[in-house]
Coordinates of C-alpha atoms in Angstrom, one line a residue:
Chain A
M95 CA 3.3 -5.3 16.4
A96 CA 5.3 -4.3 13.4
S97 CA 8.0 -6.2 11.8
S98 CA 10.7 -7.1 14.1
P99 CA 14.3 -7.9 13.9
M100 CA 14.9 -4.2 13.6
A101 CA 12.6 -2.6 11.2
F102 CA 15.3 -0.6 9.3
I103 CA 18.5 -1.3 7.1
P104 CA 19.2 -4.5 4.7
G105 CA 19.4 -4.7 1.0
K106 CA 19.9 -4.5 -2.6
A107 CA 23.3 -2.9 -2.3
P108 CA 26.4 -4.9 -3.3
R109 CA 27.2 -7.3 -0.6
E110 CA 30.7 -7.3 0.8
A111 CA 30.3 -10.2 3.3
P112 CA 31.3 -13.4 1.7
R113 CA 28.9 -15.8 3.5
D114 CA 25.3 -16.5 2.4
Q115 CA 23.4 -14.0 4.5
R116 CA 20.2 -15.8 4.2
S117 CA 21.3 -19.0 5.8
D118 CA 18.4 -20.1 7.9
S119 CA 20.0 -23.0 9.7
P120 CA 20.7 -22.6 13.4
I121 CA 24.2 -21.6 14.1
D122 CA 26.3 -24.0 16.1
T123 CA 29.5 -22.1 16.5
P124 CA 30.4 -19.9 19.4
T125 CA 27.4 -20.7 21.6
D126 CA 29.4 -20.3 24.7
A127 CA 30.1 -16.6 24.0
R128 CA 27.6 -14.1 25.0
L129 CA 25.1 -13.1 22.3
G130 CA 24.8 -9.3 22.0
I131 CA 21.2 -8.2 21.4
I132 CA 20.6 -4.7 20.1
C133 CA 17.1 -3.9 21.3
G134 CA 14.6 -1.6 19.6
S135 CA 11.0 -1.3 20.8
G136 CA 8.3 -3.9 21.6
V137 CA 8.4 -7.2 23.4
V138 CA 10.2 -9.2 20.8
P139 CA 13.8 -8.5 22.0
Y140 CA 12.9 -10.1 25.4
A141 CA 11.2 -13.1 23.8
I142 CA 14.4 -13.7 21.9
A143 CA 16.6 -13.1 24.9
D144 CA 14.6 -15.6 26.9
A145 CA 14.7 -18.2 24.1
V146 CA 18.5 -17.8 23.8
V147 CA 19.0 -18.1 27.5
R148 CA 16.7 -21.2 27.6
R149 CA 19.2 -22.7 25.1
G150 CA 21.9 -22.2 27.7
R151 CA 23.6 -19.2 26.1
P152 CA 24.1 -16.0 28.0
V153 CA 23.0 -12.7 26.5
V154 CA 23.8 -9.0 26.9
L155 CA 21.4 -6.4 25.8
F156 CA 22.3 -3.1 24.1
A157 CA 19.2 -1.1 24.7
L158 CA 18.5 1.8 22.3
R159 CA 17.5 4.9 24.2
G160 CA 14.1 6.1 23.1
W161 CA 13.2 2.7 21.8
A162 CA 13.9 -0.2 24.2
D163 CA 11.5 -0.7 27.1
A164 CA 13.3 0.5 30.3
T165 CA 11.5 -1.9 32.6
A166 CA 11.9 -5.0 30.5
V167 CA 15.5 -4.4 29.9
Q168 CA 16.3 -4.5 33.7
A169 CA 15.8 -8.3 33.8
Y170 CA 18.9 -8.8 31.7
S171 CA 22.5 -7.7 31.8
H172 CA 22.4 -4.6 29.6
H173 CA 23.9 -1.3 28.5
W174 CA 22.0 1.8 27.4
V175 CA 23.2 3.2 24.0
W176 CA 22.1 5.9 21.6
L177 CA 21.3 5.2 18.0
G178 CA 24.5 6.1 16.1
Q179 CA 26.9 5.1 18.9
F180 CA 28.5 2.4 16.8
G181 CA 31.9 2.8 18.4
R182 CA 30.6 2.6 21.9
I183 CA 28.5 -0.5 21.1
C184 CA 31.5 -2.2 19.5
R185 CA 33.7 -1.4 22.5
L186 CA 31.2 -2.6 25.1
A187 CA 30.4 -5.7 23.1
H188 CA 34.0 -6.7 22.8
Q189 CA 34.4 -6.1 26.6
E190 CA 31.4 -8.4 27.2
G191 CA 33.0 -11.1 25.1
C192 CA 30.4 -11.0 22.4
R193 CA 31.3 -12.4 19.0
E194 CA 27.8 -12.5 17.5
M195 CA 25.2 -9.7 17.4
V196 CA 21.5 -9.8 16.8
F197 CA 19.3 -6.8 15.9
V198 CA 15.8 -7.0 17.1
G199 CA 12.7 -4.8 17.8
G200 CA 10.9 -1.9 16.2
L201 CA 12.8 1.2 15.2
V202 CA 11.4 4.1 13.2
R203 CA 13.8 4.9 10.5
P204 CA 15.8 7.8 11.9
S205 CA 16.9 10.9 10.0
I206 CA 20.6 10.9 9.6
W207 CA 20.6 14.1 11.6
Q208 CA 19.0 12.5 14.6
L209 CA 21.8 10.0 15.1
R210 CA 24.1 10.7 18.1
L211 CA 27.3 10.0 16.2
D212 CA 30.4 8.9 18.0
W213 CA 33.9 9.1 16.6
R214 CA 34.0 5.7 15.1
T215 CA 30.6 6.2 13.5
L216 CA 31.8 9.4 11.9
K217 CA 34.7 7.6 10.4
E218 CA 32.2 5.3 8.6
M219 CA 30.1 8.2 7.3
P220 CA 30.4 7.4 3.6
L221 CA 29.0 4.0 4.2
I222 CA 26.3 5.3 6.4
V223 CA 25.3 8.1 4.0
R224 CA 25.1 5.6 1.2
S225 CA 22.9 3.3 3.4
F226 CA 20.5 6.1 4.2
R227 CA 19.6 6.4 0.5
G228 CA 17.0 3.9 -0.4
G229 CA 14.6 1.7 1.5
D230 CA 14.8 0.4 5.0
D231 CA 16.2 -2.8 3.7
H232 CA 19.2 -1.0 2.3
L233 CA 19.7 1.0 5.5
L234 CA 19.8 -2.0 7.7
S235 CA 22.2 -4.0 5.5
G236 CA 24.6 -1.0 5.7
V237 CA 24.5 -1.1 9.5
G238 CA 25.1 -4.9 9.3
R239 CA 28.2 -4.4 7.2
L240 CA 29.4 -1.8 9.7
F241 CA 29.3 -4.3 12.6
E242 CA 31.0 -7.0 10.4
K243 CA 33.8 -4.5 9.8
G244 CA 33.9 -4.1 13.6
G245 CA 34.7 -7.8 14.0
F246 CA 31.3 -9.2 14.8
R247 CA 29.2 -11.8 13.1
V248 CA 25.7 -10.5 12.7
I249 CA 23.1 -13.2 12.9
G250 CA 19.3 -13.3 12.6
A251 CA 17.1 -13.7 15.6
H252 CA 15.6 -16.8 13.8
E253 CA 19.1 -18.2 13.7
A254 CA 19.8 -17.6 17.4
A255 CA 16.5 -19.2 18.4
P256 CA 14.6 -20.9 15.6
E257 CA 11.9 -22.0 18.0
I258 CA 10.6 -18.4 18.1
T259 CA 9.5 -18.5 14.5
A260 CA 6.1 -19.7 13.2
P261 CA 5.9 -23.4 12.3
V262 CA 4.1 -24.6 9.2
G263 CA 0.4 -25.0 9.8
A264 CA -2.3 -23.6 12.1
L265 CA -1.0 -22.2 15.4
G266 CA -4.3 -22.3 17.2
R267 CA -7.7 -24.1 17.0
F268 CA -8.7 -22.6 13.7
G269 CA -7.4 -23.0 10.2
P270 CA -8.1 -21.2 6.9
N271 CA -10.8 -22.5 4.6
A272 CA -10.3 -23.0 0.8
A273 CA -11.7 -19.5 -0.1
V274 CA -9.3 -17.8 2.3
E275 CA -6.4 -19.9 0.9
D276 CA -7.0 -18.3 -2.4
D277 CA -6.7 -14.8 -0.8
I278 CA -3.5 -15.9 1.0
S279 CA -1.8 -17.0 -2.2
H280 CA -3.0 -13.8 -3.9
G281 CA -1.5 -11.8 -1.0
F282 CA 1.8 -13.5 -1.0
A283 CA 2.1 -13.0 -4.7
L284 CA 1.4 -9.3 -4.3
L285 CA 4.0 -8.9 -1.5
A286 CA 6.5 -10.7 -3.7
A287 CA 5.9 -8.3 -6.5
A288 CA 6.0 -5.2 -4.3
S289 CA 9.1 -6.4 -2.4
A290 CA 11.3 -5.7 -5.5
F291 CA 10.6 -2.1 -4.5
D292 CA 11.7 -2.6 -0.9
V293 CA 8.2 -2.3 0.4
G294 CA 5.2 -4.3 1.3
Q295 CA 5.8 -6.7 4.2
A296 CA 2.1 -6.9 4.8
A297 CA -1.3 -6.6 3.0
V298 CA -4.9 -7.2 3.7
I299 CA -6.8 -9.2 1.1
A300 CA -10.5 -10.0 1.1
G301 CA -12.4 -11.8 -1.6
H302 CA -9.5 -11.4 -4.0
R303 CA -9.5 -7.7 -3.4
V304 CA -6.6 -5.9 -1.9
L305 CA -7.9 -3.7 0.9
A306 CA -4.6 -2.3 2.1
I307 CA -0.8 -2.6 1.5
E308 CA 1.7 -1.6 4.2
A309 CA 4.5 0.8 3.5
A310 CA 6.1 3.1 6.1
E311 CA 3.1 3.1 8.4
G312 CA 3.6 -0.4 9.8
T313 CA 1.3 -3.3 10.2
D314 CA -0.6 -2.0 13.2
A315 CA -1.6 1.2 11.5
M316 CA -2.6 -0.7 8.4
L317 CA -4.9 -3.0 10.4
D318 CA -6.4 0.0 12.1
R319 CA -7.0 1.6 8.7
V320 CA -8.9 -1.5 7.6
A321 CA -11.0 -1.4 10.8
A322 CA -11.8 2.3 10.2
M323 CA -12.7 1.7 6.5
R324 CA -15.0 -1.1 7.6
E325 CA -16.6 1.1 10.3
A326 CA -17.1 3.9 7.8
R327 CA -18.6 1.3 5.4
R328 CA -15.9 2.1 2.8
I329 CA -15.5 -1.6 2.8
A330 CA -18.9 -3.2 2.5
L331 CA -17.8 -6.8 3.1
A332 CA -19.2 -8.7 6.0
P333 CA -16.9 -9.1 9.0
G334 CA -15.1 -12.4 9.1
I335 CA -13.9 -12.0 5.5
G336 CA -10.3 -11.1 4.8
V337 CA -6.8 -12.1 5.8
L338 CA -3.7 -10.3 7.0
V339 CA -0.7 -11.6 5.0
K340 CA 2.8 -10.9 6.2
A341 CA 6.0 -11.9 4.6
P342 CA 9.7 -11.0 4.7
K343 CA 10.7 -9.0 1.7
R344 CA 12.1 -11.3 -1.0
R345 CA 15.8 -11.7 -1.2
Q346 CA 16.1 -9.4 1.8
D347 CA 18.6 -9.9 4.5
R348 CA 16.6 -11.8 7.0
R349 CA 19.0 -11.0 9.8
F350 CA 17.4 -7.6 10.1
D351 CA 13.9 -7.3 9.1
L352 CA 11.9 -10.5 9.8
P353 CA 8.2 -9.8 10.3
S354 CA 6.8 -10.5 13.7
I355 CA 3.3 -11.1 15.1
G356 CA 2.0 -11.2 18.6
P357 CA -1.3 -11.2 20.6
D358 CA -1.7 -7.5 19.7
T359 CA -1.6 -8.3 16.0
V360 CA -4.4 -10.8 16.5
T361 CA -6.5 -8.3 18.5
R362 CA -6.1 -5.6 15.7
A363 CA -6.8 -8.2 13.0
A364 CA -10.0 -9.1 14.9
R365 CA -11.0 -5.5 15.2
A366 CA -10.4 -5.1 11.4
G367 CA -13.0 -7.9 10.9
L368 CA -10.5 -10.4 9.4
A369 CA -10.8 -14.1 9.3
G370 CA -7.2 -14.7 10.1
I371 CA -3.5 -14.1 9.7
A372 CA -1.0 -15.9 7.3
V373 CA 2.7 -15.6 7.8
V374 CA 5.8 -17.3 6.3
A375 CA 6.8 -20.3 8.5
G376 CA 10.4 -20.1 9.8
A377 CA 10.6 -16.5 8.7
T378 CA 8.2 -14.8 11.1
I379 CA 8.7 -14.2 14.8
V380 CA 5.9 -15.2 17.1
A381 CA 6.7 -13.1 20.1
E382 CA 4.3 -14.5 22.7
P383 CA 3.0 -17.7 21.2
Q384 CA 0.8 -18.8 24.1
R385 CA -0.9 -15.4 24.5
L386 CA -1.2 -15.2 20.7
V387 CA -3.0 -18.5 20.4
E388 CA -5.3 -17.6 23.3
A389 CA -6.2 -14.4 21.6
A390 CA -6.7 -16.1 18.2
D391 CA -8.8 -18.9 19.7
G392 CA -10.8 -16.4 21.7
A393 CA -11.6 -14.2 18.7
G394 CA -12.2 -17.2 16.4
L395 CA -9.3 -16.2 14.1
F396 CA -6.9 -18.5 12.4
V397 CA -3.1 -17.9 12.4
V398 CA -1.3 -20.0 9.9
G399 CA 2.3 -20.6 8.9
W400 CA 2.7 -20.9 5.2
P401 CA 5.6 -22.9 3.7
D402 CA 8.4 -20.5 2.8
P403 CA 8.3 -19.9 -1.0
E404 CA 12.0 -19.0 -1.0
K405 CA 13.1 -22.2 0.7
P406 CA 13.2 -25.3 -1.4
A407 CA 11.1 -28.0 0.3
Chain B
M55 CA -10.0 13.7 -4.7
A56 CA -9.9 10.1 -5.4
S57 CA -9.8 8.3 -8.7
S58 CA -12.5 9.5 -10.9
P59 CA -14.4 8.0 -13.8
M60 CA -16.2 5.9 -11.4
A61 CA -13.9 4.2 -8.9
F62 CA -15.4 0.7 -9.3
I63 CA -15.8 -2.0 -12.0
P64 CA -13.3 -2.7 -15.1
G65 CA -11.1 -5.6 -15.9
K66 CA -9.3 -8.6 -16.5
A67 CA -12.4 -10.7 -17.3
P68 CA -12.8 -12.0 -20.8
R69 CA -14.0 -9.1 -23.0
E70 CA -17.1 -9.6 -25.0
A71 CA -17.1 -6.2 -26.7
P72 CA -15.3 -6.4 -30.0
R73 CA -13.8 -2.9 -30.1
D74 CA -10.6 -1.8 -28.5
Q75 CA -11.7 -0.5 -25.2
R76 CA -8.6 1.5 -24.5
S77 CA -8.9 3.6 -27.6
D78 CA -7.8 7.1 -26.4
S79 CA -8.8 9.0 -29.5
P80 CA -11.7 11.4 -29.3
I81 CA -14.9 9.9 -30.5
D82 CA -16.4 11.5 -33.6
T83 CA -19.5 9.5 -34.0
P84 CA -22.9 10.4 -32.6
T85 CA -21.9 13.8 -31.1
D86 CA -25.4 15.1 -31.8
A87 CA -27.0 12.6 -29.5
R88 CA -27.1 13.4 -25.8
L89 CA -24.3 12.0 -23.7
G90 CA -25.6 10.2 -20.6
I91 CA -23.3 10.8 -17.6
I92 CA -23.7 8.5 -14.6
C93 CA -22.6 10.6 -11.7
G94 CA -20.9 9.5 -8.5
S95 CA -19.5 11.9 -5.9
G96 CA -17.1 14.8 -6.2
V97 CA -16.8 17.6 -8.7
V98 CA -15.5 15.7 -11.6
P99 CA -18.8 14.8 -13.2
Y100 CA -19.7 18.5 -13.6
A101 CA -16.3 19.4 -14.9
I102 CA -16.8 16.7 -17.6
A103 CA -20.4 17.8 -18.3
D104 CA -19.3 21.4 -18.8
A105 CA -16.5 20.3 -21.1
V106 CA -18.8 18.2 -23.2
V107 CA -21.4 21.0 -23.4
R108 CA -18.6 23.4 -24.4
R109 CA -18.0 21.1 -27.3
G110 CA -21.6 21.6 -28.3
R111 CA -23.0 18.3 -27.2
P112 CA -26.0 18.1 -24.9
V113 CA -25.8 16.0 -21.8
V114 CA -28.2 14.3 -19.4
L115 CA -27.0 13.3 -15.9
F116 CA -28.0 10.2 -14.0
A117 CA -27.3 11.2 -10.5
L118 CA -26.6 8.3 -8.1
R119 CA -28.5 8.8 -4.9
G120 CA -26.2 9.0 -1.9
W121 CA -23.3 9.9 -4.1
A122 CA -23.9 12.7 -6.5
D123 CA -24.0 16.3 -5.2
A124 CA -27.6 17.4 -5.1
T125 CA -26.9 21.1 -5.6
A126 CA -24.4 20.7 -8.5
V127 CA -26.7 18.3 -10.3
Q128 CA -29.5 20.9 -10.6
A129 CA -27.6 22.9 -13.2
Y130 CA -28.1 20.1 -15.7
S131 CA -30.9 18.1 -17.1
H132 CA -30.9 15.1 -14.8
H133 CA -32.6 12.1 -13.2
W134 CA -32.0 10.7 -9.8
V135 CA -31.3 6.9 -9.7
W136 CA -30.3 4.3 -7.2
L137 CA -27.2 2.2 -7.6
G138 CA -28.5 -1.1 -9.0
Q139 CA -31.4 0.4 -11.0
F140 CA -29.9 -0.7 -14.2
G141 CA -33.3 -1.2 -15.9
R142 CA -34.5 2.2 -14.9
I143 CA -31.3 4.0 -16.1
C144 CA -31.5 2.1 -19.5
R145 CA -35.1 3.1 -20.0
L146 CA -34.6 6.8 -19.1
A147 CA -31.4 7.0 -21.2
H148 CA -33.2 5.6 -24.2
Q149 CA -36.1 8.0 -23.7
E150 CA -33.5 10.9 -23.5
G151 CA -32.0 9.7 -26.8
C152 CA -28.7 8.7 -25.3
R153 CA -26.5 6.3 -27.3
E154 CA -23.4 6.8 -25.4
M155 CA -22.8 6.7 -21.6
V156 CA -20.0 7.9 -19.4
F157 CA -19.4 6.8 -15.8
V158 CA -17.8 9.4 -13.7
G159 CA -17.2 10.4 -10.0
G160 CA -16.3 8.6 -6.8
L161 CA -18.2 5.7 -5.6
V162 CA -17.4 3.4 -2.7
R163 CA -17.6 -0.1 -3.8
P164 CA -21.0 -1.3 -2.7
S165 CA -21.9 -4.6 -1.1
I166 CA -24.0 -6.5 -3.5
W167 CA -26.7 -6.5 -0.8
Q168 CA -26.8 -2.7 -0.8
L169 CA -27.9 -2.4 -4.4
R170 CA -31.5 -1.5 -5.1
L171 CA -32.1 -4.0 -7.7
D172 CA -34.7 -3.5 -10.3
W173 CA -36.2 -6.2 -12.4
R174 CA -33.8 -5.9 -15.3
T175 CA -30.8 -5.9 -13.0
L176 CA -32.1 -9.1 -11.3
K177 CA -32.2 -10.8 -14.7
E178 CA -28.5 -10.0 -15.1
M179 CA -27.6 -11.3 -11.7
P180 CA -25.1 -14.0 -12.8
L181 CA -23.0 -11.4 -14.6
I182 CA -23.3 -9.1 -11.6
V183 CA -22.4 -11.7 -9.1
R184 CA -19.3 -12.7 -11.2
S185 CA -18.4 -9.0 -11.4
F186 CA -18.5 -8.6 -7.6
R187 CA -15.8 -11.2 -7.1
G188 CA -12.4 -9.6 -7.5
G189 CA -11.0 -6.1 -7.7
D190 CA -12.8 -2.8 -8.5
D191 CA -11.5 -3.1 -12.0
H192 CA -13.3 -6.3 -12.5
L193 CA -16.6 -5.0 -11.0
L194 CA -16.7 -1.9 -13.2
S195 CA -16.0 -3.8 -16.4
G196 CA -19.0 -6.0 -15.5
V197 CA -21.2 -3.0 -15.3
G198 CA -19.8 -1.8 -18.6
R199 CA -20.8 -5.0 -20.3
L200 CA -24.2 -4.7 -18.8
F201 CA -24.8 -1.3 -20.4
E202 CA -23.4 -2.5 -23.7
K203 CA -25.9 -5.4 -23.6
G204 CA -28.5 -2.7 -22.9
G205 CA -27.6 -1.1 -26.3
F206 CA -25.3 1.7 -25.2
R207 CA -21.8 2.5 -26.1
V208 CA -19.8 3.1 -22.9
I209 CA -17.0 5.6 -23.4
G210 CA -14.4 7.1 -21.2
A211 CA -14.6 10.7 -19.8
H212 CA -11.3 11.3 -21.5
E213 CA -12.8 10.3 -24.8
A214 CA -15.8 12.5 -24.4
A215 CA -13.6 15.5 -23.5
P216 CA -9.9 14.9 -23.9
E217 CA -9.1 18.5 -22.9
I218 CA -10.0 17.6 -19.3
T219 CA -6.9 15.3 -18.9
A220 CA -3.4 16.4 -17.9
P221 CA -1.1 17.4 -20.7
V222 CA 2.5 16.3 -20.9
G223 CA 4.8 18.6 -18.8
A224 CA 4.4 20.9 -15.9
L225 CA 0.9 22.3 -15.2
G226 CA 2.0 25.3 -13.1
R227 CA 5.0 27.4 -12.4
F228 CA 7.2 24.6 -10.9
G229 CA 8.7 21.5 -12.4
P230 CA 10.4 18.4 -10.9
N231 CA 14.1 18.4 -10.4
A232 CA 16.3 15.5 -11.4
A233 CA 16.3 13.8 -8.0
V234 CA 12.5 13.8 -7.9
E235 CA 12.4 12.4 -11.5
D236 CA 14.1 9.4 -10.1
D237 CA 11.4 9.0 -7.5
I238 CA 8.7 9.5 -10.1
S239 CA 10.1 6.7 -12.3
H240 CA 10.4 4.4 -9.2
G241 CA 6.9 5.2 -8.3
F242 CA 5.4 4.5 -11.7
A243 CA 7.4 1.2 -11.8
L244 CA 5.9 0.2 -8.5
L245 CA 2.4 1.1 -9.5
A246 CA 2.8 -0.9 -12.7
A247 CA 4.0 -4.0 -10.7
A248 CA 1.1 -3.6 -8.2
S249 CA -1.5 -3.1 -10.8
A250 CA -1.3 -6.7 -11.9
F251 CA -3.1 -7.2 -8.6
D252 CA -5.8 -4.7 -9.4
V253 CA -4.5 -2.3 -6.8
G254 CA -2.2 0.7 -6.5
Q255 CA -3.3 3.7 -8.4
A256 CA -1.2 5.9 -6.3
A257 CA 1.9 5.9 -4.1
V258 CA 4.1 8.3 -2.2
I259 CA 7.8 8.0 -2.8
A260 CA 10.6 10.0 -1.1
G261 CA 14.3 9.6 -1.6
H262 CA 13.7 6.3 -3.4
R263 CA 11.7 5.0 -0.4
V264 CA 8.1 4.1 -0.7
L265 CA 6.2 5.8 2.1
A266 CA 2.7 4.7 1.2
I267 CA 0.7 2.7 -1.3
E268 CA -2.9 3.2 -1.9
A269 CA -5.4 0.4 -1.8
A270 CA -9.1 0.7 -0.8
E271 CA -8.6 3.8 1.3
G272 CA -8.2 6.2 -1.6
T273 CA -5.7 8.9 -2.4
D274 CA -6.9 11.4 0.0
A275 CA -6.6 9.1 3.0
M276 CA -3.2 8.0 1.8
L277 CA -2.0 11.6 1.7
D278 CA -3.4 12.3 5.1
R279 CA -1.6 9.2 6.4
V280 CA 1.7 10.6 5.1
A281 CA 1.0 13.9 6.7
A282 CA 0.3 12.1 10.0
M283 CA 3.4 10.0 9.8
R284 CA 5.5 13.1 9.2
E285 CA 3.9 14.9 12.1
A286 CA 4.5 11.9 14.4
R287 CA 8.1 11.8 13.1
R288 CA 7.6 8.3 11.8
I289 CA 9.0 9.8 8.6
A290 CA 12.1 11.7 9.5
L291 CA 12.6 13.3 6.0
A292 CA 12.6 17.1 5.7
P293 CA 9.4 18.5 4.3
G294 CA 9.6 19.3 0.5
I295 CA 10.9 15.8 -0.3
G296 CA 8.6 13.3 -1.8
V297 CA 6.2 12.9 -4.7
L298 CA 2.6 11.7 -5.1
V299 CA 2.6 9.4 -8.1
K300 CA -0.8 8.5 -9.7
A301 CA -1.4 6.2 -12.6
P302 CA -4.3 4.3 -14.1
K303 CA -3.9 0.6 -13.5
R304 CA -2.1 -1.1 -16.4
R305 CA -4.2 -2.7 -19.0
Q306 CA -7.3 -1.5 -17.2
D307 CA -10.4 -0.4 -18.9
R308 CA -9.8 3.4 -18.8
R309 CA -13.4 4.1 -19.5
F310 CA -14.1 3.6 -15.8
D311 CA -11.3 4.2 -13.5
L312 CA -9.1 7.0 -14.7
P313 CA -7.3 8.7 -11.8
S314 CA -8.2 12.3 -11.2
I315 CA -6.6 15.2 -9.3
G316 CA -7.9 18.6 -8.2
P317 CA -7.0 21.5 -6.0
D318 CA -7.8 19.5 -3.0
T319 CA -5.2 16.9 -4.0
V320 CA -2.6 19.6 -4.1
T321 CA -3.6 20.9 -0.7
R322 CA -3.3 17.5 0.8
A323 CA 0.0 16.8 -0.9
A324 CA 1.3 20.1 0.5
R325 CA 0.1 19.2 3.9
A326 CA 1.9 15.8 3.5
G327 CA 5.1 17.8 2.9
L328 CA 5.6 16.6 -0.7
A329 CA 7.5 18.4 -3.4
G330 CA 4.9 17.6 -6.0
I331 CA 2.5 15.4 -8.0
A332 CA 3.2 13.3 -11.1
V333 CA 0.4 11.9 -13.2
V334 CA 0.1 10.1 -16.5
A335 CA -0.7 12.6 -19.2
G336 CA -3.9 12.0 -21.2
A337 CA -5.0 9.4 -18.6
T338 CA -5.6 11.6 -15.6
I339 CA -8.5 13.9 -15.2
V340 CA -7.7 17.4 -13.9
A341 CA -11.0 18.5 -12.5
E342 CA -10.5 22.2 -11.9
P343 CA -7.3 23.1 -13.7
Q344 CA -7.2 26.7 -12.9
R345 CA -7.8 26.3 -9.2
L346 CA -5.4 23.4 -9.2
V347 CA -2.6 25.5 -10.7
E348 CA -3.3 28.3 -8.3
A349 CA -3.1 25.9 -5.4
A350 CA 0.1 24.4 -6.7
D351 CA 1.8 27.7 -7.4
G352 CA 0.8 29.1 -4.1
A353 CA 2.1 26.1 -2.2
G354 CA 5.3 25.8 -4.3
L355 CA 4.4 22.3 -5.5
F356 CA 4.9 21.0 -9.0
V357 CA 2.2 19.1 -10.9
V358 CA 3.5 17.3 -13.9
G359 CA 2.0 15.1 -16.6
W360 CA 4.3 12.2 -17.5
P361 CA 4.2 10.6 -21.0
D362 CA 1.9 7.6 -21.0
P363 CA 4.1 4.4 -20.8
E364 CA 1.3 2.4 -22.3
K365 CA 0.9 4.6 -25.3
P366 CA 3.5 4.4 -28.1
A367 CA 5.0 7.8 -28.7

């Protein structure tokens, strides 16, 4: 499972929105109004929809054609939309009484030419073109601004349902030992350094050595690469050494591109011969916590939530 | 082609050798004595051997079993050795009258258990074990110290034959345009930031976006990944956008792990849909310059040597 609350657009661009976009506190304002969820691929959108509904708040899904899971979407009130139909989404969301929107799920960064632009989107082209230059981070924050101009508040999935993020500490039966903790710190430091370049939400570290860094390929592909290198004996370390470290990019707009992990991440990490997974607590979505813990316990892997370095204790 | 003067051991460890190990000036001392070349995989060892011989200096090759090319090696006076036979290499090199040694060619980082240790190597185990902890950089500098303790001067391939490194400027018919120059600077800055973590000798940047960063997989695998992402439309950019940026790690011991490019690098970069390749002039080996230029000109790619940021102009 790749990163999740929409793997494409926040950023380093000048912010127009006045509020602190990184506020991590649960939102206690219009909880009666339906929450609009713009759904990319994967299971995370439904995990979040369920969590929000459990909190007593109704949802409406805007399922992106080509990305959202057609079967999963049917369990919720929903509309199918194309990427780029900003005007249509705004209109439908207003009709549904939404005042807040969440972006969630995988999405491969589209080419600007692949968008099905509607009229309203076209009017906003200068902002969109600007957003398309630069990293994913940059692109997603542009889209965020677009929706704010459209009259919505854009919130993070972790704000709509904080309980879906990783807590501090071990999630399953196993925890990291001291040697691995060293690699975890090393990995988080590397990701922090790389994130100034709008890249590097994940890396694999083993014995203080960086085996892989993620860029456009995504976490799954990176883990598969480590598995392949191990199989080809390009990595000569014994299995059971190494950790997958995932973190949101520093200073990024967490409303869009929070990392996520799920049972599949655990399975791939196990196949890559790793000892475990470390994520940033409160800033990483755990899509199917029970299945994830079962997978981790079964494979003998640890999954640990690390205190958020960007959040004062 | 991966990085070349031996892709494993320099570093951040305390230096015992008194001289400046990064001296880039050609060495004018014992040029009459045979130069010992410890050969890993690829064609670079022979390109360097040829260049050194052209300079009028005899060479003797120490071909690493399992890595060096058995056919290529026959054209030179040589000995076959196992990785880990430090004592045997020292003895043979002394017999051959070598006073300087060069490490060159690809080498997958071995597990310490895969080494065929001879007696002398065993005596040095504490240093070796220390060297095996940490990045490749660290490992190679440990091996360097070992040879210096054995009475040899370890020099860089670029010192033995400076003409085999990339010059400043375009190598073929094409040069980078202004937009690509931006990506090149961005890429070099990223590599500089990552190199503090003993990682990141190469990256692919396109339109200010980082598509891939290299860790243990090597440059070839990284380029193939970019090609695959483009094919799978995970990267939606038009072909002809993007640059491969390669740099030696900062402050690393350039005697061991200088990056190298060759015709094959150009072919893979072309397959990955890139506009060109940028390397650090004077600190990147160009193994087969003529074939490389032909490949670049044929594919419409630029290959450019960038002024070395670590070298005062």
